[in-house]
PDB file of C-alpha atoms in Angstrom:
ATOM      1  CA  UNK A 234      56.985 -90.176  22.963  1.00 77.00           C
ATOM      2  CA  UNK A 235      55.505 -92.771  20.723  1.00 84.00           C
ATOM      3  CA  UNK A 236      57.795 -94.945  18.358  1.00 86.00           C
ATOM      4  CA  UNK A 237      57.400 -93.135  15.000  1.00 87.00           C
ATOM      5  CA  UNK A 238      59.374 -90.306  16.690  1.00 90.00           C
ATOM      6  CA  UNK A 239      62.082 -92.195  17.161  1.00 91.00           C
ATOM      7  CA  UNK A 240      61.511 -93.858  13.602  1.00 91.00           C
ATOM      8  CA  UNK A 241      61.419 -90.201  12.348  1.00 91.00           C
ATOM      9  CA  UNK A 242      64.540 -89.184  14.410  1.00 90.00           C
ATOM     10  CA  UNK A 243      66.619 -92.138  12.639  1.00 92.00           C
ATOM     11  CA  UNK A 244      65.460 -92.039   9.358  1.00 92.00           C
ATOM     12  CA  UNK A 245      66.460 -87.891   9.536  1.00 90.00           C
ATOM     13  CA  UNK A 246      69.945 -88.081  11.752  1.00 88.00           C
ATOM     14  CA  UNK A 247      70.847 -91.145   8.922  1.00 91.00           C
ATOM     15  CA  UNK A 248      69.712 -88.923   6.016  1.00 89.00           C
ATOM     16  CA  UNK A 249      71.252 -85.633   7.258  1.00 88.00           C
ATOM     17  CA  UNK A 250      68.233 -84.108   5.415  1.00 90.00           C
ATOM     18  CA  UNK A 251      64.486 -84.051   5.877  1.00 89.00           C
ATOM     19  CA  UNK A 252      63.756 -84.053   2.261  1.00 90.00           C
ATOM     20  CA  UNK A 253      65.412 -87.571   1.414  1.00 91.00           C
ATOM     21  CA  UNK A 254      64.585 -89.096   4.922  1.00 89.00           C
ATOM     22  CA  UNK A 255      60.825 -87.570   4.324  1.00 91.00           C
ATOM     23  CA  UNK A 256      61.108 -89.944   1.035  1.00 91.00           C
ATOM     24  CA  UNK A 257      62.114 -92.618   2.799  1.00 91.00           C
ATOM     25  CA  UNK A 258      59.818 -92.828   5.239  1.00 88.00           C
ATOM     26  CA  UNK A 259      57.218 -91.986   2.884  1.00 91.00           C
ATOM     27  CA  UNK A 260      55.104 -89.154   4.076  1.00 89.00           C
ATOM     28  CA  UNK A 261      54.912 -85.680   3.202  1.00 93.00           C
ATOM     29  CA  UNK A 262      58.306 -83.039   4.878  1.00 91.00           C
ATOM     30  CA  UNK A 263      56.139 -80.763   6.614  1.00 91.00           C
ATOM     31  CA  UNK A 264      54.409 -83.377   8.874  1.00 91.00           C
ATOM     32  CA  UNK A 265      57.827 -85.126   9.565  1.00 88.00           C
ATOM     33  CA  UNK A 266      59.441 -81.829  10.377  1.00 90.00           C
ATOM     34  CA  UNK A 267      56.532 -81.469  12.805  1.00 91.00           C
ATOM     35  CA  UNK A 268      56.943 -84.711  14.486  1.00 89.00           C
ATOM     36  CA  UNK A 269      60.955 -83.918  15.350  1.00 90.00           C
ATOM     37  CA  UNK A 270      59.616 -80.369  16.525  1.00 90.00           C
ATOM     38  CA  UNK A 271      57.538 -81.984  18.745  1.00 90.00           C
ATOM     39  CA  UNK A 272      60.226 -85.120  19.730  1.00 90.00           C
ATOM     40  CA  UNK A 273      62.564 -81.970  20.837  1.00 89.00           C
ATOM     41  CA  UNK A 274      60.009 -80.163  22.449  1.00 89.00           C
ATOM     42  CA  UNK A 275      59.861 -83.525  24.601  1.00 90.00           C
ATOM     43  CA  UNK A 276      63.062 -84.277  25.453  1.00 89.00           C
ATOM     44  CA  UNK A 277      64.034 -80.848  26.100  1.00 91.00           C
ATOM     45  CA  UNK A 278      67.042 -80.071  23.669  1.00 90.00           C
ATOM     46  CA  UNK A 279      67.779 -79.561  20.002  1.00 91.00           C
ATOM     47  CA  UNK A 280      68.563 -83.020  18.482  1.00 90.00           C
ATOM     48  CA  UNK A 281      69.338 -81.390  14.814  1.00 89.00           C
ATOM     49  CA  UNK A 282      71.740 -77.979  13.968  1.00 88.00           C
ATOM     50  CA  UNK A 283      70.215 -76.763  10.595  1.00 86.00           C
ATOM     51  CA  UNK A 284      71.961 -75.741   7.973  1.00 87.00           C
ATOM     52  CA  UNK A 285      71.494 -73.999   4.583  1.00 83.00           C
ATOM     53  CA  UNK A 286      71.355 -77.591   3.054  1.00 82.00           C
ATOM     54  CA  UNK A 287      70.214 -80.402   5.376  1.00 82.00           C
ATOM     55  CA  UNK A 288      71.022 -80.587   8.671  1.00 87.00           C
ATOM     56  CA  UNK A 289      73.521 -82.667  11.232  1.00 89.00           C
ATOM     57  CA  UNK A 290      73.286 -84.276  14.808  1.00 90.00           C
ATOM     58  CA  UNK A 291      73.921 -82.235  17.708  1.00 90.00           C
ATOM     59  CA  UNK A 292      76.164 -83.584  20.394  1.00 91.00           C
ATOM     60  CA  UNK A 293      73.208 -84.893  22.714  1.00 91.00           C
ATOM     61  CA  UNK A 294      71.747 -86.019  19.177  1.00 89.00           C
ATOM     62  CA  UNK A 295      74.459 -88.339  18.469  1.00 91.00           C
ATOM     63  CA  UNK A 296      74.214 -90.121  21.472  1.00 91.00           C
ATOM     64  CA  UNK A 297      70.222 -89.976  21.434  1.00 90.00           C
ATOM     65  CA  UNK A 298      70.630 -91.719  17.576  1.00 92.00           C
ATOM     66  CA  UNK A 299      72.779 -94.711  19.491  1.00 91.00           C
ATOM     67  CA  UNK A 300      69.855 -95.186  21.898  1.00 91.00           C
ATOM     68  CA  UNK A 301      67.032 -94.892  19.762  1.00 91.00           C
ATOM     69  CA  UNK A 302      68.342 -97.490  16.987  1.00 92.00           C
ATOM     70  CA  UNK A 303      69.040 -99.800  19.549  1.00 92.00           C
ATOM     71  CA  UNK A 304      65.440 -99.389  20.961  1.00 92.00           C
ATOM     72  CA  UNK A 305      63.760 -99.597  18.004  1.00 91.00           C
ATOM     73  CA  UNK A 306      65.927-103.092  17.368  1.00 92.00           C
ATOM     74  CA  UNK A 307      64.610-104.324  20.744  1.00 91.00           C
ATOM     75  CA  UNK A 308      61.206-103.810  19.555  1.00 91.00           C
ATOM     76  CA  UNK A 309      61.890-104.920  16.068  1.00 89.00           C
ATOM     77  CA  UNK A 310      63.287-108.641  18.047  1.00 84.00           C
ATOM     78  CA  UNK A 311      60.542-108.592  20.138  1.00 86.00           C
ATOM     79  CA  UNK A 312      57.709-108.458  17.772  1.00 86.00           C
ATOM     80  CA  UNK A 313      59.973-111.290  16.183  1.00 79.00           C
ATOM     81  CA  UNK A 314      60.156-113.444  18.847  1.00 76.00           C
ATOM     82  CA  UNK A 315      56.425-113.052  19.791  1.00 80.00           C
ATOM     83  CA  UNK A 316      55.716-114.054  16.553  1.00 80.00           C
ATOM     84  CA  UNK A 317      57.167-117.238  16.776  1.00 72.00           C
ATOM     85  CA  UNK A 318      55.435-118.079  19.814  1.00 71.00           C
ATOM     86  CA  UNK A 319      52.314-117.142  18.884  1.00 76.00           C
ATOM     87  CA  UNK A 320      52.679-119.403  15.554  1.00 72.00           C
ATOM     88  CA  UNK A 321      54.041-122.050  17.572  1.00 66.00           C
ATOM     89  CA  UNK A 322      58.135-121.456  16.126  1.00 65.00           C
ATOM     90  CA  UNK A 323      59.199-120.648  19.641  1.00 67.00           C
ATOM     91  CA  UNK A 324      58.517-120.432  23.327  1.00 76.00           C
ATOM     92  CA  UNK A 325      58.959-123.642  26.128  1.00 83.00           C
ATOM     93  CA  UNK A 326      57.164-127.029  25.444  1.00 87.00           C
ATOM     94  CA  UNK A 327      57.285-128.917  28.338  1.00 92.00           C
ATOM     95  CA  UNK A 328      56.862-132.670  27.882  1.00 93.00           C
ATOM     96  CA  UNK A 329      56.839-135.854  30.649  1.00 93.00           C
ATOM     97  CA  UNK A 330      57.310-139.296  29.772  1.00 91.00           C
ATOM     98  CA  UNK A 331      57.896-142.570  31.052  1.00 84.00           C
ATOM     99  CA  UNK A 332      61.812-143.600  31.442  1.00 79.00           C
ATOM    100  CA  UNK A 333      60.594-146.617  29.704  1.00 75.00           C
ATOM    101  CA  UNK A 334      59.815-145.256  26.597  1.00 78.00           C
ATOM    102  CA  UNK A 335      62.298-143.134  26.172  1.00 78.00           C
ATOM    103  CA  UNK A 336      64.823-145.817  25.415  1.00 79.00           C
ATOM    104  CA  UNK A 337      63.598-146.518  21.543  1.00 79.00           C
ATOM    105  CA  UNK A 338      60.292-145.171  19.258  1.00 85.00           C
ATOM    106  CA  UNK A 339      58.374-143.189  19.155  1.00 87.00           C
ATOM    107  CA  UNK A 340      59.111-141.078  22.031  1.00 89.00           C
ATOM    108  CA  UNK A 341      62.905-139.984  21.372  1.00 90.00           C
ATOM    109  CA  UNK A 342      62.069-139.782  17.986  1.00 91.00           C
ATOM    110  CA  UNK A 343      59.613-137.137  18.145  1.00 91.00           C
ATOM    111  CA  UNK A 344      61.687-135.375  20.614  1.00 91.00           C
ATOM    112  CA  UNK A 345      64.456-135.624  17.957  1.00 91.00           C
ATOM    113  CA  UNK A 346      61.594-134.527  14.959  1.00 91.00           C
ATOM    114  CA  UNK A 347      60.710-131.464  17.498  1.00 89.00           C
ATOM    115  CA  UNK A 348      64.273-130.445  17.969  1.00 86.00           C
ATOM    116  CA  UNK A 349      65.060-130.522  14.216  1.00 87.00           C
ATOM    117  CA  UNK A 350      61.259-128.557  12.881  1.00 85.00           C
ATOM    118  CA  UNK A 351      61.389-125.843  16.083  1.00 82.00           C
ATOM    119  CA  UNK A 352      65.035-125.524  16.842  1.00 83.00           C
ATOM    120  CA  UNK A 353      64.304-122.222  18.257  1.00 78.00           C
ATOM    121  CA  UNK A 354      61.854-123.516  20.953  1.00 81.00           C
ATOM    122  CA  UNK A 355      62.513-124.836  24.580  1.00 83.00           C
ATOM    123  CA  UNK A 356      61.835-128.294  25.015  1.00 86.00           C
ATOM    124  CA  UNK A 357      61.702-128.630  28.548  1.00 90.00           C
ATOM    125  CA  UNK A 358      61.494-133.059  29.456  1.00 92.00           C
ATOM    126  CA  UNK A 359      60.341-134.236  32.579  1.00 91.00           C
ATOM    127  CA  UNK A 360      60.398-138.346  33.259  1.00 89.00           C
ATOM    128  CA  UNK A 361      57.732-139.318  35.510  1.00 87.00           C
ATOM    129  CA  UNK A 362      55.528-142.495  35.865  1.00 83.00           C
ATOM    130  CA  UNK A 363      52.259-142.261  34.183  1.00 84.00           C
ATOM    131  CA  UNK A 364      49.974-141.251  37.355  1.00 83.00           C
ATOM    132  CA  UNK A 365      52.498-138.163  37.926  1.00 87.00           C
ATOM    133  CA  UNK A 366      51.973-136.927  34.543  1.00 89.00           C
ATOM    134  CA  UNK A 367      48.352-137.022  34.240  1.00 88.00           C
ATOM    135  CA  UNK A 368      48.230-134.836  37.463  1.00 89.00           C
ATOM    136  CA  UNK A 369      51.096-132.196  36.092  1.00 92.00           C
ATOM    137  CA  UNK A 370      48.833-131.631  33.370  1.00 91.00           C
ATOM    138  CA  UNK A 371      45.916-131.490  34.752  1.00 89.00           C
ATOM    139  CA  UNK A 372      47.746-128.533  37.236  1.00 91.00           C
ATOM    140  CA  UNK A 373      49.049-126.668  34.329  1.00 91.00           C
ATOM    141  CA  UNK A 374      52.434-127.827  35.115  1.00 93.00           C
ATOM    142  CA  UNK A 375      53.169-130.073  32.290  1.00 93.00           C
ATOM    143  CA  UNK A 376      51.806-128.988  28.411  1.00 92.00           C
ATOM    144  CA  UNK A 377      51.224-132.602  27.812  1.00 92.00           C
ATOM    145  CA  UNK A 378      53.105-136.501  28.376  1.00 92.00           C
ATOM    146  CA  UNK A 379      53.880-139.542  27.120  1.00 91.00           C
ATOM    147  CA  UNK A 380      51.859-142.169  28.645  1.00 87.00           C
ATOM    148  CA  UNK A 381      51.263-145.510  29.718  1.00 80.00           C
ATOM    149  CA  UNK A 382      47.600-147.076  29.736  1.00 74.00           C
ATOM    150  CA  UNK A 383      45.336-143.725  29.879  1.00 68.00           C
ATOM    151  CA  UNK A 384      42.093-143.906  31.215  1.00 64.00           C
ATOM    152  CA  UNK A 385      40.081-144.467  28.787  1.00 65.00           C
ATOM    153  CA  UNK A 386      37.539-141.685  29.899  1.00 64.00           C
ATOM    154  CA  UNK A 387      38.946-138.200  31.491  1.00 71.00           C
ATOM    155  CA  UNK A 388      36.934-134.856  30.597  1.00 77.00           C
ATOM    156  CA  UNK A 389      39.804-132.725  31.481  1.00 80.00           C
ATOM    157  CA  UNK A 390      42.122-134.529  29.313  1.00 84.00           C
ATOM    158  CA  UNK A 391      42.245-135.280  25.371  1.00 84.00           C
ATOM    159  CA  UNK A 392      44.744-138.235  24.121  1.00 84.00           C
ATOM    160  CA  UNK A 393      46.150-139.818  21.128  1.00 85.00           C
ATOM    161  CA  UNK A 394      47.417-143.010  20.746  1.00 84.00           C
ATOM    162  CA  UNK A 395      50.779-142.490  19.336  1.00 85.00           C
ATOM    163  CA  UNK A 396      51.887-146.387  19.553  1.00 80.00           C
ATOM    164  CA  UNK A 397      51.849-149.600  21.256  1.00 80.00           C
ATOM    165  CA  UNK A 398      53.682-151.033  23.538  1.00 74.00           C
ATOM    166  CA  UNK A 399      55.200-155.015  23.900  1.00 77.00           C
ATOM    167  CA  UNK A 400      55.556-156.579  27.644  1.00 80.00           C
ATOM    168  CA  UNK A 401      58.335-158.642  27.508  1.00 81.00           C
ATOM    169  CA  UNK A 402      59.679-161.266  29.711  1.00 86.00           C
ATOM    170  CA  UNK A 403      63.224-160.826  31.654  1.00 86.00           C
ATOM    171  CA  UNK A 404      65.266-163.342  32.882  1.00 86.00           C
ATOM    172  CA  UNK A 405      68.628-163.882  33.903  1.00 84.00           C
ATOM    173  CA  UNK A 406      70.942-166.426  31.216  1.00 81.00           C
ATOM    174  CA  UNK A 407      71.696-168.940  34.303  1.00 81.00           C
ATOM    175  CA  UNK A 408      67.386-169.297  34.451  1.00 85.00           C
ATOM    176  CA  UNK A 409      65.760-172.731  33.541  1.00 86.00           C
ATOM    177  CA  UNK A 410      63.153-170.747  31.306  1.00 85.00           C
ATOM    178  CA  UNK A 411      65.392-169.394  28.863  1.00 84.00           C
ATOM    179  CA  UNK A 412      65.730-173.250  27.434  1.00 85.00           C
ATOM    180  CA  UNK A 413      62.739-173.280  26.599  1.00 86.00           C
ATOM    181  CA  UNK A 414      61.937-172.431  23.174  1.00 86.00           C
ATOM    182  CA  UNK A 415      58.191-171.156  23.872  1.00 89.00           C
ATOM    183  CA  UNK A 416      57.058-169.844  27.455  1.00 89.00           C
ATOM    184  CA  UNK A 417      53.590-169.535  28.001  1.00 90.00           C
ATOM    185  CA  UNK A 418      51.733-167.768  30.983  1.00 90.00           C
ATOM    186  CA  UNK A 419      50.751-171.143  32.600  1.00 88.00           C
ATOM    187  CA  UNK A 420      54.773-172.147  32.712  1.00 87.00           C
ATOM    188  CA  UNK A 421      55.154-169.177  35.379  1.00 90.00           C
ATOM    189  CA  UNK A 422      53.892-170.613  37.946  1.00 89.00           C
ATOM    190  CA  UNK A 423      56.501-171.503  40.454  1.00 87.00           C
ATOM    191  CA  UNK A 424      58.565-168.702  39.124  1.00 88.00           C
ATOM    192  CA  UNK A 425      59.264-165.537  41.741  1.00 89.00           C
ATOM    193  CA  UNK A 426      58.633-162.250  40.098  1.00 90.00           C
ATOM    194  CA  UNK A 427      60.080-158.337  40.540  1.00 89.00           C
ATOM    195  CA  UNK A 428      57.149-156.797  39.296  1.00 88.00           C
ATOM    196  CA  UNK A 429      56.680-153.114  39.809  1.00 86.00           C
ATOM    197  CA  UNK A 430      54.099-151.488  42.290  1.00 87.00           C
ATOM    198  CA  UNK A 431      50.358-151.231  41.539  1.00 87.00           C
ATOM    199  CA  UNK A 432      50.229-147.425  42.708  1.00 83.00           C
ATOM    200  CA  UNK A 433      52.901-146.618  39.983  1.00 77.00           C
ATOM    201  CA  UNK A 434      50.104-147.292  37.557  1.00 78.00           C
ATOM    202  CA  UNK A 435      46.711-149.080  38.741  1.00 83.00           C
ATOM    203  CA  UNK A 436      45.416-149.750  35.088  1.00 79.00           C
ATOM    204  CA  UNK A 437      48.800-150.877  33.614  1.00 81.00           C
ATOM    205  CA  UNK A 438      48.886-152.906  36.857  1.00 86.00           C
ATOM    206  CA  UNK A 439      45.388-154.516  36.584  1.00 88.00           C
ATOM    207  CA  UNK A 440      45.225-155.423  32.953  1.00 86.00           C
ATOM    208  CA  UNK A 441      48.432-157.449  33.430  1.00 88.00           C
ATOM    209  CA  UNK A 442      47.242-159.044  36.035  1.00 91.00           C
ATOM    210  CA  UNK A 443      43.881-160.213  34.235  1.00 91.00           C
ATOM    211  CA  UNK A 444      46.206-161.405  30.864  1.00 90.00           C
ATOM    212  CA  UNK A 445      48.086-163.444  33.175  1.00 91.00           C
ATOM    213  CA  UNK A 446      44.808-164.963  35.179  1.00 91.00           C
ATOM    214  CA  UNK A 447      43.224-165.562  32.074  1.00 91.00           C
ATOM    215  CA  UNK A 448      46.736-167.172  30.629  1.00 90.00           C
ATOM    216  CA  UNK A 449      46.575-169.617  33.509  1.00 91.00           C
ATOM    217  CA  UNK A 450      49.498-167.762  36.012  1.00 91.00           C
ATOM    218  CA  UNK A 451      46.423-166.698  38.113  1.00 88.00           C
ATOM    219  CA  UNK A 452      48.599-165.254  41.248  1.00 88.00           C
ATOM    220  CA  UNK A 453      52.024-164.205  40.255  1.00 91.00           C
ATOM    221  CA  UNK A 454      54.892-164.636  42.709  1.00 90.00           C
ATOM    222  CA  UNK A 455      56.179-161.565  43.374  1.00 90.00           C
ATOM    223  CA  UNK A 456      58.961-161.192  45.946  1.00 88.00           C
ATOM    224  CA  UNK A 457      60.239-158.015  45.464  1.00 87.00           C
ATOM    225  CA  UNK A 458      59.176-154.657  43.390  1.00 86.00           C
ATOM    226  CA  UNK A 459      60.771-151.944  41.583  1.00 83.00           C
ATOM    227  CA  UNK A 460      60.433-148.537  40.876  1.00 75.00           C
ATOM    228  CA  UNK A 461      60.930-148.329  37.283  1.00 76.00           C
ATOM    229  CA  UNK A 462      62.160-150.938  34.686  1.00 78.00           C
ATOM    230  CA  UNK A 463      65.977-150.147  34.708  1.00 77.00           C
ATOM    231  CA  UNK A 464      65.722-151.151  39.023  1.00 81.00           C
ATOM    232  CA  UNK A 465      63.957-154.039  37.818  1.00 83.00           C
ATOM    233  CA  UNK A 466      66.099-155.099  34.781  1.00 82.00           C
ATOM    234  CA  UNK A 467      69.482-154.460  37.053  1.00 82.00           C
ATOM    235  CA  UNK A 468      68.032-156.904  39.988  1.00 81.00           C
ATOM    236  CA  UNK A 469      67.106-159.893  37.545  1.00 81.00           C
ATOM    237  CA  UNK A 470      70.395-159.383  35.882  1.00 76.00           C
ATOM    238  CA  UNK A 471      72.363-159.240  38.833  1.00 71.00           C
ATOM    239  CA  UNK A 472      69.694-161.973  40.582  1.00 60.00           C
ATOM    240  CA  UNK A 473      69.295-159.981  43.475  1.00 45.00           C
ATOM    241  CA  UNK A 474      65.901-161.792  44.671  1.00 42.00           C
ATOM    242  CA  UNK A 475      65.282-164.361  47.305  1.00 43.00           C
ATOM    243  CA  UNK A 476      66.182-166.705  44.764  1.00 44.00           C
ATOM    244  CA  UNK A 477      65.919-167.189  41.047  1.00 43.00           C
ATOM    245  CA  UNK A 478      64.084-164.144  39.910  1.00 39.00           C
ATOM    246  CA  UNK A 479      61.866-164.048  36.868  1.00 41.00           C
TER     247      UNK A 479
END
């Protein structure tokens, strides 16, 4: 049974007559007549009574007309849906990104630009640090991720700088720095740092190390580290170091 039978079979138990559904189909009666001849011969049973002028459904035709418009309305969504996905309209995208940069920019607002242009696609978000995303990628298990500080190098990888990003200073209100009205990198000295861990991200990790040797805080003071920036943020807020945390 190929899908043009059932076509056929529709167009014919809608029409009640092979002449008009022959028209509306578009090819000639006696090879349409032929192709329900050999739809019946297939199934087994008579799917059409004749009669002097047209012809109507038999019982097991009625209920065969049910199933084969809803079949042919499967296939008709199907091809519709494929089609989206091959064109990019549809399908899962599955994104990682850095809780960081999620809070503002250009990350949640192409997420929001995505959401808006492909509303009928998946958009599948996945926060990891940087070194986490780079492998899920590589594996097949992320389509692609927002970034901090890629390599500048990787053959398995293509990038695109999408934007740059500030390192700011925190400090809690009570802390003698925040009366001054410029810090530099050399005023840092005796301060005691939460910093975050250097396997998080090694080259995010290093250059900020070198700006702040080369700004004259040559060894930081870190006392404790943190996971991600919120932990970090909410223990200088709440000055949860040793004492005074930068």
């Amino acid at each position: 049974m190929e899908l043009r039978h059932l076509r056929y079979f529709v167009a014919i138990g809608e029409e009640q007559h092979y002449g008009r559904a022959a028209r509306r189909l578009r090819v000639a009666q006696p090879a349409l007549s032929r192709q329900i001849q050999d739809l019946e011969e297939e199934v087994g049973f008579k799917l059409f009574e004749r009669l002097p002028r047209g012809v109507k459904l038999s019982v097991a035709g009625k209920l065969f007309l049910e199933d084969a418009r809803r079949i042919l309305q499967e296939i008709s969504e199907a091809a519709v849906r494929a089609g989206r996905v091959a064109s990019g309209r549809s399908g899962t995208l599955r994104i990682g990104f850095t809780e960081n940069s999620s809070w503002r920019g250009v990350v949640p607002d192409s997420f929001r630009r995505f959401r808006e242009q492909q509303p009928d696609a998946e958009l599948q978000l996945q926060p990891e640090a940087s070194l986490v995303q780079l492998e899920a990628i590589r594996s097949g298990r992320l389509d692609a991720g927002f970034v901090n500080f890629m390599p500048k190098s990787d053959p398995e990888l293509n990038q695109l700088l999408v934007a740059r990003q500030h390192v700011e200073l925190a400090a809690p209100r009570s802390h003698p720095l925040t009366r001054l009205k410029k810090v530099r990198l050399r005023d840092l000295m005796e301060a005691l740092f939460i910093w975050f861990p250097r396997r998080s991200n090694p080259a995010f990790y290093d250059q900020l190390m070198l700006k702040c040797y080369r700004g004259g805080l040559k060894s930081p003071r870190i006392v404790q580290e943190g996971v991600n920036e919120p932990t970090i943020l909410t223990r200088i807020s709440h000055q949860l170091s040793s004492a005074n945390p930068t």
